[in-house]
Coordinates of N, CA and C in Angstrom, one line a residue:
M1 N 1.0 -1.6 -0.1 CA 0.1 -0.1 0.1 C 0.8 0.9 0.0
I2 N 0.9 2.0 -1.0 CA 1.5 3.3 -1.0 C 0.9 4.4 -0.3
N3 N 1.3 4.7 0.8 CA 1.3 6.0 1.3 C 0.8 7.3 0.9
T4 N -0.2 7.5 -0.2 CA 0.2 8.7 -1.2 C -0.9 8.7 -1.8
I5 N -1.3 10.4 -2.3 CA -2.4 10.6 -3.1 C -2.1 11.3 -4.4
V6 N -2.8 11.4 -5.4 CA -2.3 11.8 -6.5 C -3.2 13.3 -6.9
T7 N -2.8 14.0 -6.9 CA -3.6 15.7 -7.2 C -3.6 16.0 -8.2
T8 N -3.5 17.3 -8.7 CA -3.2 18.0 -9.8 C -3.1 19.7 -9.4
D9 N -2.4 20.4 -9.9 CA -1.6 21.7 -9.7 C -3.1 22.6 -9.3
R10 N -3.0 23.5 -8.7 CA -3.7 24.6 -8.7 C -4.7 24.9 -9.0
K11 N -4.3 24.8 -10.5 CA -5.3 25.6 -11.8 C -6.3 24.4 -12.2
N12 N -6.0 23.3 -11.9 CA -6.5 22.4 -12.7 C -6.7 22.1 -13.8
H13 N -5.4 22.2 -14.4 CA -5.7 22.1 -16.2 C -6.2 20.6 -16.4
S14 N -6.9 20.6 -17.5 CA -7.1 19.0 -18.2 C -6.4 18.2 -18.3
D15 N -5.5 18.8 -18.6 CA -3.8 18.1 -19.1 C -3.3 17.4 -17.8
S16 N -3.3 18.0 -16.7 CA -2.8 18.0 -15.5 C -3.6 17.0 -14.8
L17 N -5.1 16.6 -15.2 CA -6.2 16.2 -14.5 C -5.9 14.7 -15.6
K18 N -5.7 14.4 -16.9 CA -5.9 13.6 -17.4 C -4.3 12.2 -17.2
L19 N -3.2 13.4 -16.6 CA -2.5 12.5 -16.1 C -2.0 12.0 -14.3
A20 N -3.2 13.2 -13.7 CA -3.4 12.4 -12.2 C -4.1 11.0 -12.7
Q21 N -5.2 11.1 -13.2 CA -6.0 9.8 -13.5 C -5.1 8.6 -13.9
M22 N -4.2 9.4 -14.8 CA -3.1 7.7 -15.4 C -1.9 7.8 -14.3
A23 N -2.0 8.0 -13.1 CA -1.1 7.9 -12.1 C -2.2 7.3 -11.1
A24 N -3.2 7.4 -11.3 CA -4.0 6.5 -9.7 C -4.3 5.2 -10.7
E25 N -4.5 5.2 -11.4 CA -5.0 3.7 -12.1 C -3.6 2.9 -11.9
R26 N -2.5 3.8 -12.4 CA -1.1 2.9 -12.8 C -0.7 2.6 -11.4
L27 N -0.8 3.7 -10.2 CA -0.1 3.1 -8.9 C -1.4 2.5 -8.2
G28 N -2.6 2.7 -8.4 CA -3.6 2.4 -7.6 C -3.7 3.1 -6.0
I29 N -3.3 4.4 -6.4 CA -4.1 5.1 -5.4 C -5.0 6.2 -5.7
K30 N -5.4 7.3 -4.5 CA -6.3 7.7 -4.6 C -6.4 8.9 -5.5
L31 N -7.0 9.5 -6.5 CA -7.2 10.6 -7.0 C -7.9 11.7 -6.1
V32 N -7.7 13.0 -6.0 CA -8.6 14.0 -5.3 C -8.2 15.4 -5.9
K33 N -9.2 16.1 -5.7 CA -9.4 17.5 -6.5 C -8.6 18.5 -5.2
R34 N -7.7 19.2 -6.0 CA -6.6 20.0 -5.2 C -7.9 21.2 -4.4
N35 N -8.4 21.8 -5.4 CA -9.3 22.6 -4.8 C -8.6 23.7 -3.9
R36 N -7.5 24.5 -4.6 CA -6.4 25.2 -4.1 C -5.8 24.9 -2.9
E37 N -6.3 24.0 -2.2 CA -5.3 23.5 -1.2 C -4.1 23.3 -1.0
P38 N -3.3 23.6 0.4 CA -1.8 23.5 0.7 C -1.9 22.2 0.3
M39 N -0.5 21.6 0.4 CA 0.0 20.3 0.4 C -0.2 19.8 2.0
E40 N 0.1 20.7 3.0 CA 0.1 20.2 4.3 C -2.0 19.9 5.0
N41 N -2.8 20.5 4.2 CA -3.5 20.2 4.3 C -4.1 19.3 3.6
L42 N -4.1 18.6 2.6 CA -4.2 17.9 1.5 C -3.5 16.4 2.5
R43 N -2.4 16.4 2.8 CA -1.4 15.5 3.5 C -2.7 15.2 5.0
E44 N -3.3 16.1 6.2 CA -3.7 16.3 6.9 C -5.3 15.3 6.7
M45 N -6.0 16.0 5.2 CA -7.3 15.7 4.9 C -7.0 14.0 4.8
Y46 N -6.2 13.8 3.9 CA -6.4 12.4 3.7 C -5.4 11.1 4.6
G47 N -4.6 12.1 5.6 CA -3.8 11.2 6.3 C -2.7 10.2 5.5
V48 N -2.1 10.8 4.6 CA -1.0 10.8 4.3 C 0.6 11.0 4.0
D49 N 1.8 10.9 4.0 CA 2.9 11.6 3.8 C 3.2 12.3 2.6
N50 N 2.5 11.5 1.4 CA 2.9 12.3 0.4 C 2.2 12.8 -0.4
V51 N 2.2 13.6 -1.6 CA 1.2 13.8 -2.5 C 1.8 13.9 -3.9
L52 N 1.3 13.3 -4.6 CA 1.6 13.2 -6.3 C 1.3 14.4 -7.2
V53 N 1.8 14.8 -7.6 CA 1.3 16.4 -8.2 C 1.5 16.6 -9.7
A54 N 0.7 16.2 -10.7 CA 0.6 16.2 -11.8 C 0.5 17.7 -12.3
K55 N 1.3 18.1 -13.1 CA 1.7 19.6 -13.5 C 2.4 19.7 -14.3
R56 N 2.1 20.3 -15.2 CA 2.6 20.6 -16.6 C 3.1 19.7 -17.5
G57 N 2.9 18.7 -17.8 CA 3.0 17.3 -18.3 C 4.1 16.7 -17.4
S58 N 4.4 16.6 -16.1 CA 5.1 15.7 -15.3 C 5.0 15.5 -13.8
F59 N 5.5 15.2 -13.4 CA 4.7 14.9 -12.0 C 6.0 15.3 -10.8
T60 N 5.6 15.5 -9.6 CA 6.3 15.8 -8.6 C 5.8 15.6 -7.5
L61 N 6.8 14.9 -6.4 CA 6.2 14.4 -5.3 C 6.6 15.3 -3.9
D62 N 5.5 15.8 -3.7 CA 5.6 16.2 -2.5 C 5.7 15.7 -1.0
T63 N 6.9 15.5 -0.5 CA 7.0 15.0 0.7 C 7.2 15.9 1.8
P64 N 7.2 15.5 3.3 CA 7.0 17.0 4.0 C 8.9 16.8 4.5
E65 N 9.8 16.4 3.7 CA 11.4 16.5 3.5 C 11.5 17.6 2.1
G66 N 10.0 17.6 1.6 CA 11.0 18.5 0.3 C 10.4 17.9 -1.1
E67 N 10.2 18.5 -2.2 CA 9.8 17.8 -3.4 C 11.0 16.8 -4.2
L68 N 10.5 16.0 -4.8 CA 11.1 15.3 -6.1 C 10.6 15.0 -7.2
F69 N 11.1 15.4 -8.4 CA 11.0 15.1 -9.0 C 12.3 14.6 -10.6
F70 N 11.9 14.3 -11.4 CA 12.8 13.9 -12.2 C 14.0 14.9 -13.0
H71 N 15.0 14.7 -13.1 CA 15.9 15.6 -13.6 C 16.8 15.1 -13.8
P72 N 17.8 14.9 -14.6 CA 19.2 14.3 -14.7 C 20.4 15.0 -14.1
N73 N 20.3 15.8 -13.4 CA 21.2 15.9 -12.7 C 22.6 16.5 -13.1
M74 N 23.2 15.9 -11.8 CA 24.5 15.4 -12.0 C 25.4 15.0 -13.8
S75 N 24.5 14.1 -14.0 CA 25.1 13.3 -15.1 C 25.3 13.9 -16.4
Q76 N 24.2 15.1 -16.5 CA 25.0 15.9 -17.5 C 26.0 16.7 -18.1
L77 N 26.6 16.9 -16.4 CA 28.1 17.5 -16.4 C 28.7 16.1 -16.6
R78 N 28.6 15.0 -16.1 CA 29.6 14.2 -16.2 C 29.9 13.5 -17.3
I79 N 28.8 13.7 -18.1 CA 29.0 13.1 -19.8 C 29.8 13.8 -20.4
K80 N 29.2 15.3 -20.6 CA 30.5 16.1 -20.7 C 31.7 16.2 -20.7
N81 N 32.0 15.7 -19.0 CA 33.6 15.7 -18.9 C 34.2 14.5 -19.6
I82 N 33.1 13.0 -19.7 CA 33.6 12.0 -20.7 C 34.3 12.5 -22.0
R83 N 32.7 13.3 -22.4 CA 33.4 13.7 -23.8 C 35.2 14.7 -23.9
M84 N 34.7 15.2 -23.0 CA 36.3 16.1 -22.9 C 37.3 15.0 -22.6
G85 N 37.2 13.7 -22.1 CA 38.6 12.9 -22.1 C 38.5 13.1 -20.5
E86 N 38.0 13.6 -19.4 CA 38.4 13.4 -18.2 C 37.6 12.3 -17.1
G87 N 36.8 11.4 -18.0 CA 36.9 10.2 -17.3 C 35.4 10.3 -15.9
D88 N 35.5 9.2 -15.9 CA 34.2 9.4 -14.6 C 34.5 8.1 -13.7
H89 N 34.2 8.1 -12.5 CA 34.8 7.1 -11.3 C 33.7 6.0 -11.6
M90 N 32.6 5.9 -12.0 CA 31.4 5.1 -11.8 C 32.0 4.4 -12.9
A91 N 32.0 5.4 -14.0 CA 32.1 4.8 -15.4 C 33.4 3.6 -15.4
N92 N 34.6 4.2 -14.6 CA 35.5 3.4 -14.5 C 35.7 2.2 -13.8
A93 N 35.0 2.2 -12.7 CA 34.9 1.2 -11.8 C 34.2 0.0 -12.6
L94 N 32.9 0.7 -13.7 CA 32.2 -1.0 -13.8 C 33.2 -0.7 -15.1
D95 N 34.0 -0.5 -15.9 CA 34.8 -0.4 -17.3 C 33.5 -0.5 -17.8
L96 N 33.1 0.0 -18.2 CA 31.9 0.0 -19.3 C 32.8 0.1 -20.9
Q97 N 32.4 -0.6 -21.6 CA 32.7 -0.2 -23.0 C 31.4 -0.5 -23.8
E98 N 31.9 0.5 -24.8 CA 30.7 0.2 -26.0 C 30.0 -1.0 -26.3
G99 N 28.6 -1.1 -26.4 CA 28.2 -2.3 -26.7 C 27.7 -3.0 -25.0
M100 N 28.2 -3.0 -23.9 CA 27.4 -3.7 -22.8 C 26.5 -3.3 -22.4
T101 N 25.7 -4.5 -22.0 CA 24.5 -4.8 -21.0 C 24.9 -4.4 -19.5
V102 N 24.1 -3.6 -19.0 CA 24.2 -3.0 -17.7 C 22.7 -2.8 -16.4
L103 N 23.1 -4.2 -15.8 CA 21.9 -3.8 -14.9 C 21.7 -3.0 -13.8
D104 N 21.5 -1.7 -13.4 CA 21.6 -1.2 -12.4 C 20.3 -1.4 -11.7
C105 N 20.6 -1.7 -10.2 CA 19.6 -2.3 -9.5 C 19.2 -1.5 -8.3
T106 N 20.0 -0.5 -8.8 CA 18.9 0.8 -7.7 C 18.8 1.9 -8.4
L107 N 17.9 2.0 -9.1 CA 17.9 3.1 -10.2 C 18.0 4.6 -9.6
G108 N 16.9 4.6 -8.3 CA 16.7 6.2 -8.0 C 16.2 6.9 -8.9
F109 N 16.3 8.5 -9.2 CA 16.1 9.0 -10.5 C 17.3 8.8 -11.5
G110 N 18.3 8.0 -11.6 CA 18.9 7.4 -12.9 C 19.9 8.1 -13.1
A111 N 21.0 9.1 -12.6 CA 21.5 9.7 -12.7 C 22.9 8.5 -13.5
D112 N 23.4 7.5 -12.4 CA 23.8 6.6 -13.2 C 24.1 5.8 -13.8
S113 N 22.1 5.6 -14.1 CA 22.3 4.6 -15.5 C 22.7 5.5 -17.0
I114 N 21.9 6.7 -16.5 CA 22.1 7.7 -17.8 C 23.6 7.7 -18.3
V115 N 24.3 8.1 -17.3 CA 25.5 8.1 -17.7 C 26.3 6.7 -18.4
A116 N 25.7 5.2 -17.7 CA 26.4 4.4 -18.5 C 25.6 4.0 -19.9
S117 N 24.1 4.6 -20.0 CA 23.8 4.8 -21.2 C 24.6 5.4 -21.9
F118 N 25.3 6.5 -21.7 CA 26.0 7.3 -23.2 C 27.1 6.4 -23.1
V119 N 28.0 5.8 -22.2 CA 28.8 5.3 -22.4 C 28.8 3.8 -23.3
V120 N 27.8 3.2 -22.5 CA 28.0 1.6 -23.3 C 27.2 1.9 -25.2
G121 N 26.6 2.8 -25.1 CA 26.1 3.6 -26.7 C 24.9 2.7 -27.1
E122 N 24.8 3.1 -28.2 CA 23.4 2.8 -28.6 C 23.1 1.2 -28.8
G123 N 24.4 0.6 -29.0 CA 24.9 -1.2 -29.0 C 24.5 -1.5 -27.8
G124 N 24.8 -1.2 -26.8 CA 24.5 -1.9 -25.7 C 23.1 -1.5 -24.8
Q125 N 22.9 -1.8 -23.7 CA 21.9 -1.7 -22.6 C 21.4 -1.4 -21.9
V126 N 20.9 -0.7 -21.3 CA 20.8 -0.6 -19.5 C 19.6 -0.7 -19.4
I127 N 19.7 -1.4 -18.1 CA 18.2 -1.5 -17.3 C 18.2 -1.1 -16.3
G128 N 17.4 -0.4 -15.5 CA 17.3 0.0 -14.2 C 16.4 -0.6 -13.4
L129 N 16.4 -1.2 -12.3 CA 15.4 -1.8 -11.3 C 15.1 -0.5 -9.9
E130 N 14.2 -0.8 -9.7 CA 13.6 0.4 -8.9 C 12.6 -0.2 -7.7
A131 N 12.6 -0.1 -6.6 CA 12.0 -1.1 -5.7 C 10.6 -0.2 -5.2
S132 N 11.0 1.2 -5.4 CA 10.0 1.9 -4.9 C 8.8 2.1 -6.2
P133 N 7.7 1.7 -6.0 CA 6.8 2.3 -7.4 C 6.8 4.0 -7.6
L134 N 6.7 4.4 -6.5 CA 6.7 6.1 -6.9 C 8.1 6.4 -7.2
I135 N 9.1 6.2 -7.1 CA 10.2 6.7 -7.8 C 10.2 6.4 -9.4
A136 N 10.0 4.4 -9.4 CA 10.0 4.4 -10.9 C 9.1 4.9 -11.4
F137 N 7.8 5.0 -10.9 CA 6.4 6.1 -12.2 C 7.5 7.5 -12.1
I138 N 7.7 8.3 -11.1 CA 8.2 9.4 -11.5 C 9.3 9.0 -12.4
T139 N 10.6 8.7 -12.3 CA 11.5 8.3 -13.3 C 11.3 8.1 -14.4
S140 N 10.0 7.1 -14.2 CA 10.5 6.3 -16.2 C 9.3 7.7 -16.7
E141 N 8.4 8.1 -16.0 CA 7.4 9.6 -16.5 C 8.5 10.6 -17.0
G142 N 9.0 10.7 -16.0 CA 10.2 12.0 -16.5 C 11.2 12.0 -17.7
M143 N 11.8 10.3 -17.9 CA 12.9 9.9 -18.8 C 11.6 10.2 -19.9
K144 N 10.7 9.6 -20.1 CA 9.9 9.5 -21.2 C 9.4 11.4 -21.6
K145 N 9.3 12.1 -21.0 CA 9.0 13.4 -21.1 C 10.2 14.7 -21.0
F146 N 11.3 14.4 -20.7 CA 12.4 15.4 -20.3 C 13.1 15.4 -21.7
L147 N 13.0 17.2 -22.4 CA 13.6 17.6 -22.9 C 15.3 17.5 -22.9
A148 N 16.0 17.2 -23.3 CA 17.4 17.6 -23.3 C 17.9 18.7 -24.2
T149 N 19.1 18.9 -23.8 CA 19.7 20.2 -24.4 C 20.2 19.7 -25.5
N150 N 20.7 18.8 -25.3 CA 21.7 17.9 -26.5 C 21.3 16.3 -27.0
Y151 N 21.9 16.4 -28.2 CA 21.7 14.6 -28.7 C 22.2 13.7 -28.0
E152 N 23.0 13.8 -26.9 CA 23.6 12.7 -26.7 C 23.3 12.3 -25.1
L153 N 23.0 13.6 -24.5 CA 22.0 13.4 -23.1 C 20.3 13.0 -23.7
H154 N 20.0 13.0 -24.5 CA 18.6 13.0 -24.9 C 18.7 11.5 -25.2
S155 N 19.3 11.1 -26.1 CA 19.4 9.4 -26.4 C 19.9 8.5 -25.1
A156 N 20.8 9.5 -24.2 CA 21.2 8.6 -23.0 C 19.8 8.2 -22.5
I157 N 19.1 9.2 -22.3 CA 18.0 9.4 -21.2 C 16.8 8.5 -21.9
K158 N 16.6 8.3 -23.1 CA 15.5 7.6 -23.7 C 16.1 6.0 -24.1
R159 N 17.4 5.6 -23.8 CA 17.7 4.4 -24.1 C 17.7 3.8 -22.4
V160 N 17.8 4.0 -21.2 CA 17.5 3.6 -19.8 C 16.1 3.3 -19.8
Q161 N 16.0 1.6 -20.0 CA 14.8 0.7 -19.6 C 14.3 0.7 -18.0
V162 N 13.3 1.7 -17.2 CA 13.0 1.5 -16.4 C 11.9 0.2 -15.7
I163 N 12.1 -0.1 -14.5 CA 11.3 -1.5 -14.5 C 11.0 -1.3 -12.9
N164 N 10.0 -1.5 -12.6 CA 9.9 -1.5 -11.1 C 9.9 -2.8 -10.4
A165 N 10.8 -3.0 -9.7 CA 11.1 -4.1 -9.6 C 12.0 -4.4 -8.1
D166 N 11.8 -5.3 -6.9 CA 12.7 -5.5 -6.2 C 14.3 -6.3 -6.7
Y167 N 15.3 -5.7 -6.9 CA 16.8 -6.8 -7.1 C 16.6 -8.3 -6.7
N168 N 16.4 -8.3 -5.5 CA 16.6 -9.7 -4.9 C 16.1 -10.8 -5.6
E169 N 14.6 -10.6 -5.9 CA 14.1 -11.3 -6.8 C 14.3 -11.5 -7.9
Y170 N 14.2 -9.9 -8.7 CA 14.7 -9.7 -9.9 C 15.7 -10.3 -10.7
L171 N 16.8 -10.2 -10.0 CA 17.9 -11.5 -10.3 C 18.3 -12.5 -10.2
Q172 N 17.1 -13.3 -9.7 CA 17.0 -14.9 -9.6 C 16.0 -15.3 -10.8
T173 N 15.6 -14.2 -11.4 CA 14.8 -14.8 -13.0 C 15.9 -14.6 -14.2
L174 N 17.2 -13.9 -13.6 CA 17.9 -14.2 -15.0 C 19.0 -15.1 -15.5
P175 N 19.0 -15.7 -16.5 CA 19.7 -16.9 -16.6 C 21.5 -16.7 -16.1
D176 N 22.8 -17.5 -15.9 CA 24.1 -17.3 -15.3 C 24.6 -16.3 -17.1
N177 N 25.8 -15.5 -16.6 CA 26.0 -14.6 -17.7 C 25.2 -14.2 -18.3
S178 N 24.1 -13.2 -18.1 CA 23.2 -12.7 -19.0 C 23.3 -11.1 -19.8
V179 N 24.7 -10.5 -18.2 CA 24.4 -9.8 -18.5 C 26.3 -9.2 -18.5
D180 N 26.4 -8.0 -18.9 CA 28.1 -7.6 -18.7 C 28.4 -7.0 -17.0
V181 N 27.4 -6.3 -16.6 CA 27.7 -5.6 -15.5 C 26.4 -5.4 -14.6
V182 N 26.4 -5.7 -13.2 CA 25.6 -5.5 -11.8 C 25.9 -4.7 -11.4
Y183 N 25.0 -3.7 -11.2 CA 25.7 -2.4 -10.4 C 24.7 -2.4 -9.3
F184 N 25.0 -2.0 -8.1 CA 24.3 -1.8 -6.8 C 24.5 -0.2 -6.0
D185 N 23.8 0.4 -5.7 CA 24.2 1.6 -5.4 C 22.8 1.6 -3.8
P186 N 22.9 1.2 -3.1 CA 21.8 1.3 -2.1 C 21.8 2.3 -1.2
M187 N 21.1 2.7 -0.4 CA 21.2 3.7 0.8 C 22.4 3.9 1.7
F188 N 23.1 4.5 1.9 CA 24.4 4.4 1.9 C 24.1 4.2 4.0
R189 N 24.7 3.2 4.6 CA 24.3 3.0 6.2 C 24.8 4.2 6.7
H190 N 25.7 4.8 6.5 CA 26.2 6.2 7.2 C 25.7 7.3 6.4
P191 N 25.3 7.9 6.1 CA 24.5 8.9 4.9 C 25.6 10.2 5.4
L192 N 26.0 10.5 4.0 CA 27.2 11.7 4.2 C 26.9 13.0 4.6
R193 N 27.2 13.9 5.6 CA 26.3 14.4 6.2 C 26.1 15.9 5.5
D194 N 27.0 16.0 3.6 CA 26.3 17.2 3.2 C 25.4 16.7 2.2
S195 N 24.7 15.9 2.6 CA 23.9 15.3 1.3 C 22.8 15.4 1.7
H196 N 22.6 16.7 2.1 CA 20.7 17.3 2.5 C 19.6 17.1 1.4
N197 N 20.1 16.9 -0.2 CA 19.2 17.4 -1.2 C 18.7 15.8 -1.6
I198 N 19.4 15.0 -0.8 CA 18.8 13.4 -0.8 C 17.9 13.1 -0.1
N199 N 17.2 14.0 0.7 CA 16.3 13.9 2.3 C 14.7 13.5 1.7
P200 N 14.3 13.7 1.0 CA 13.4 14.2 0.4 C 13.1 12.0 -0.3
L201 N 14.3 12.2 -0.8 CA 14.4 10.8 -1.1 C 14.6 9.6 -0.2
R202 N 15.0 9.8 0.6 CA 15.3 8.8 1.7 C 13.8 8.6 2.3
S203 N 12.8 9.6 2.8 CA 11.4 9.2 3.1 C 11.0 8.1 2.4
V204 N 10.8 8.0 0.8 CA 10.6 6.7 0.2 C 11.0 5.8 -0.5
A205 N 12.2 6.1 -0.4 CA 13.5 4.6 -1.2 C 13.8 3.3 -0.4
D206 N 14.0 2.4 -0.7 CA 14.2 1.2 -0.1 C 15.4 1.6 0.7
H207 N 15.1 1.0 1.9 CA 16.2 1.9 2.8 C 17.3 0.3 3.1
R208 N 16.9 -0.9 3.0 CA 17.1 -2.4 3.4 C 18.4 -2.4 2.7
P209 N 20.1 -2.6 3.5 CA 21.1 -3.2 3.4 C 21.2 -4.2 2.1
L210 N 22.1 -3.6 1.1 CA 22.5 -5.0 0.1 C 23.2 -6.2 1.0
E211 N 22.4 -7.0 1.0 CA 23.0 -8.3 1.1 C 23.4 -9.2 0.9
L212 N 24.3 -10.5 1.1 CA 25.4 -11.3 0.5 C 24.2 -12.3 -0.6
T213 N 23.7 -12.7 -0.2 CA 22.9 -13.4 -1.1 C 22.5 -12.8 -2.5
A214 N 22.6 -11.6 -2.4 CA 22.0 -10.7 -3.5 C 23.6 -9.9 -4.5
V215 N 24.4 -10.3 -3.8 CA 26.1 -10.1 -4.2 C 26.2 -11.6 -5.2
N216 N 26.0 -12.8 -4.7 CA 26.2 -14.0 -4.9 C 25.1 -13.9 -6.0
E217 N 24.0 -13.5 -6.3 CA 23.1 -13.9 -7.4 C 23.6 -13.0 -8.7
A218 N 24.4 -11.9 -8.2 CA 25.0 -10.9 -8.9 C 26.3 -11.0 -9.6
K219 N 26.8 -11.8 -9.1 CA 27.9 -12.5 -9.6 C 28.1 -13.7 -10.7
R220 N 26.8 -14.4 -10.3 CA 26.0 -15.4 -11.0 C 25.8 -14.9 -12.5
V221 N 24.9 -13.9 -12.5 CA 24.3 -13.4 -13.8 C 25.3 -12.3 -14.2
A222 N 26.5 -11.7 -13.6 CA 26.7 -10.8 -14.4 C 28.3 -11.4 -15.0
R223 N 28.8 -11.1 -16.1 CA 29.9 -11.8 -16.8 C 31.3 -11.0 -16.6
H224 N 31.3 -10.0 -16.2 CA 32.7 -8.8 -16.7 C 33.0 -8.3 -14.8
R225 N 31.8 -7.9 -14.7 CA 31.6 -6.9 -12.5 C 30.7 -6.7 -12.1
V226 N 30.8 -6.9 -10.7 CA 29.9 -6.9 -10.2 C 30.4 -5.4 -9.2
V227 N 29.7 -4.0 -8.7 CA 30.3 -3.1 -8.8 C 29.1 -2.6 -7.5
M228 N 29.4 -2.0 -6.2 CA 28.6 -1.0 -5.4 C 29.0 0.0 -5.2
K229 N 28.5 0.8 -5.1 CA 28.5 2.3 -4.4 C 28.0 2.4 -3.5
E230 N 29.4 3.1 -2.4 CA 28.8 3.3 -1.0 C 30.0 4.1 -0.3
N231 N 29.6 4.9 0.9 CA 30.5 6.0 1.5 C 32.3 5.4 1.4
S232 N 32.9 6.4 1.5 CA 34.4 5.6 1.0 C 34.8 5.6 2.7
R233 N 34.7 5.2 3.6 CA 34.7 4.5 4.9 C 33.9 3.5 5.0
S234 N 32.9 3.3 4.6 CA 32.1 2.3 4.9 C 32.3 0.6 5.2
L235 N 32.3 0.2 6.3 CA 32.9 -1.4 6.4 C 31.7 -2.5 5.2
E236 N 30.8 -2.0 4.5 CA 30.1 -2.9 3.5 C 31.2 -3.3 2.6
F237 N 31.9 -2.6 2.4 CA 32.6 -3.5 1.3 C 33.6 -4.5 1.6
A238 N 34.1 -4.6 2.7 CA 34.7 -5.9 3.4 C 33.4 -7.0 4.1
R239 N 32.2 -6.8 4.5 CA 31.1 -7.2 5.3 C 30.8 -8.2 3.3
L240 N 30.6 -7.9 2.3 CA 29.8 -8.2 1.1 C 31.0 -8.8 0.1
G241 N 32.0 -8.7 0.5 CA 33.3 -9.0 -0.5 C 34.1 -8.2 -1.5
F242 N 33.6 -7.1 -1.1 CA 34.3 -6.0 -2.0 C 35.5 -6.1 -2.2
N243 N 36.8 -6.4 -2.2 CA 38.0 -6.1 -1.9 C 38.6 -5.3 -2.4
E244 N 38.1 -4.6 -4.0 CA 38.6 -3.9 -4.6 C 38.1 -2.9 -4.5
I245 N 38.5 -1.6 -4.3 CA 38.4 -0.5 -3.7 C 38.4 0.7 -5.1
A246 N 37.7 1.3 -5.8 CA 38.0 2.3 -7.1 C 37.6 3.6 -6.3
G247 N 37.9 4.5 -7.3 CA 37.4 6.1 -6.9 C 38.1 6.9 -6.7
G248 N 38.0 8.2 -6.2 CA 38.7 9.8 -6.2 C 39.4 9.3 -4.6
K249 N 41.0 9.5 -4.8 CA 41.8 9.6 -3.7 C 41.0 10.3 -2.5
H250 N 40.3 11.5 -2.6 CA 39.7 12.6 -1.7 C 38.1 12.7 -1.7
S251 N 37.7 11.4 -2.7 CA 36.2 11.5 -3.0 C 35.3 10.6 -1.8
K252 N 34.5 11.7 -1.2 CA 33.8 10.9 0.0 C 32.9 9.4 -0.4
V253 N 33.0 9.3 -1.7 CA 32.3 8.0 -2.3 C 32.9 7.0 -2.8
H254 N 33.2 5.6 -2.7 CA 33.6 5.2 -3.6 C 32.9 3.9 -4.0
Y255 N 33.7 2.5 -4.7 CA 33.3 1.8 -5.5 C 34.0 0.6 -5.0
G256 N 32.9 -0.4 -4.6 CA 33.8 -1.7 -4.8 C 33.1 -2.3 -6.2
V257 N 34.7 -3.5 -6.2 CA 34.4 -3.7 -7.6 C 34.8 -5.3 -7.2
I258 N 34.1 -6.4 -7.6 CA 34.2 -7.8 -7.9 C 34.3 -8.2 -9.3
R259 N 35.8 -8.7 -9.9 CA 35.9 -9.0 -11.1 C 35.5 -10.5 -11.5
L260 N 35.3 -10.9 -12.8 CA 34.3 -12.0 -12.9 C 35.9 -12.0 -14.3

């Protein structure tokens, strides 16, 4: 059960209403009239934490901690850096090459998947799994409608396949050696102090830690590498058998690598 309702912007445009109706059907949540009500009032009236708002052809999730909506964020700058030959720590850790198939088990709003999609190119494939129905919905719809400023970013976004699924279950359905790379970016066990901008995401994200059973499944499924992103000081790397650590020397984020 998703603790969320869906409504429109204050002006109740007909296009926004159609979007809200589609979201209500897809997510199985209640559609309510906005009537210019503030978000705090709607949350109290309907006893929910979150309000999904359809407006101007897109969706925003209003949470008590702030708003969530799809945007490529840092992926645009990271792609620019790659094009200029400066590289990318995640792409290097995954050892991405053109034509590879990447399974991103923790999609979120897709920044890492977008970068991976750019690197593997049109001949490659990036599948993004997201356990939260709300995040998967907002990301999927946002990727469909986002108008990128350049062809490379536009193409990279459109090639990402979004699936609402729990990676623990999804990995078990895949044949041995069926993708090149499996990537995990779970919610950090010890969040970085300066990462306040993702606080709204924390309220609806999957907080379960990555378990060794999933890592073993990933090793069975991947042909090339299994990679996990975590706080650079995290003990999760050792606990889960990621003995090779990659990333910037002074970076607060590192990547655990298992070569296959």
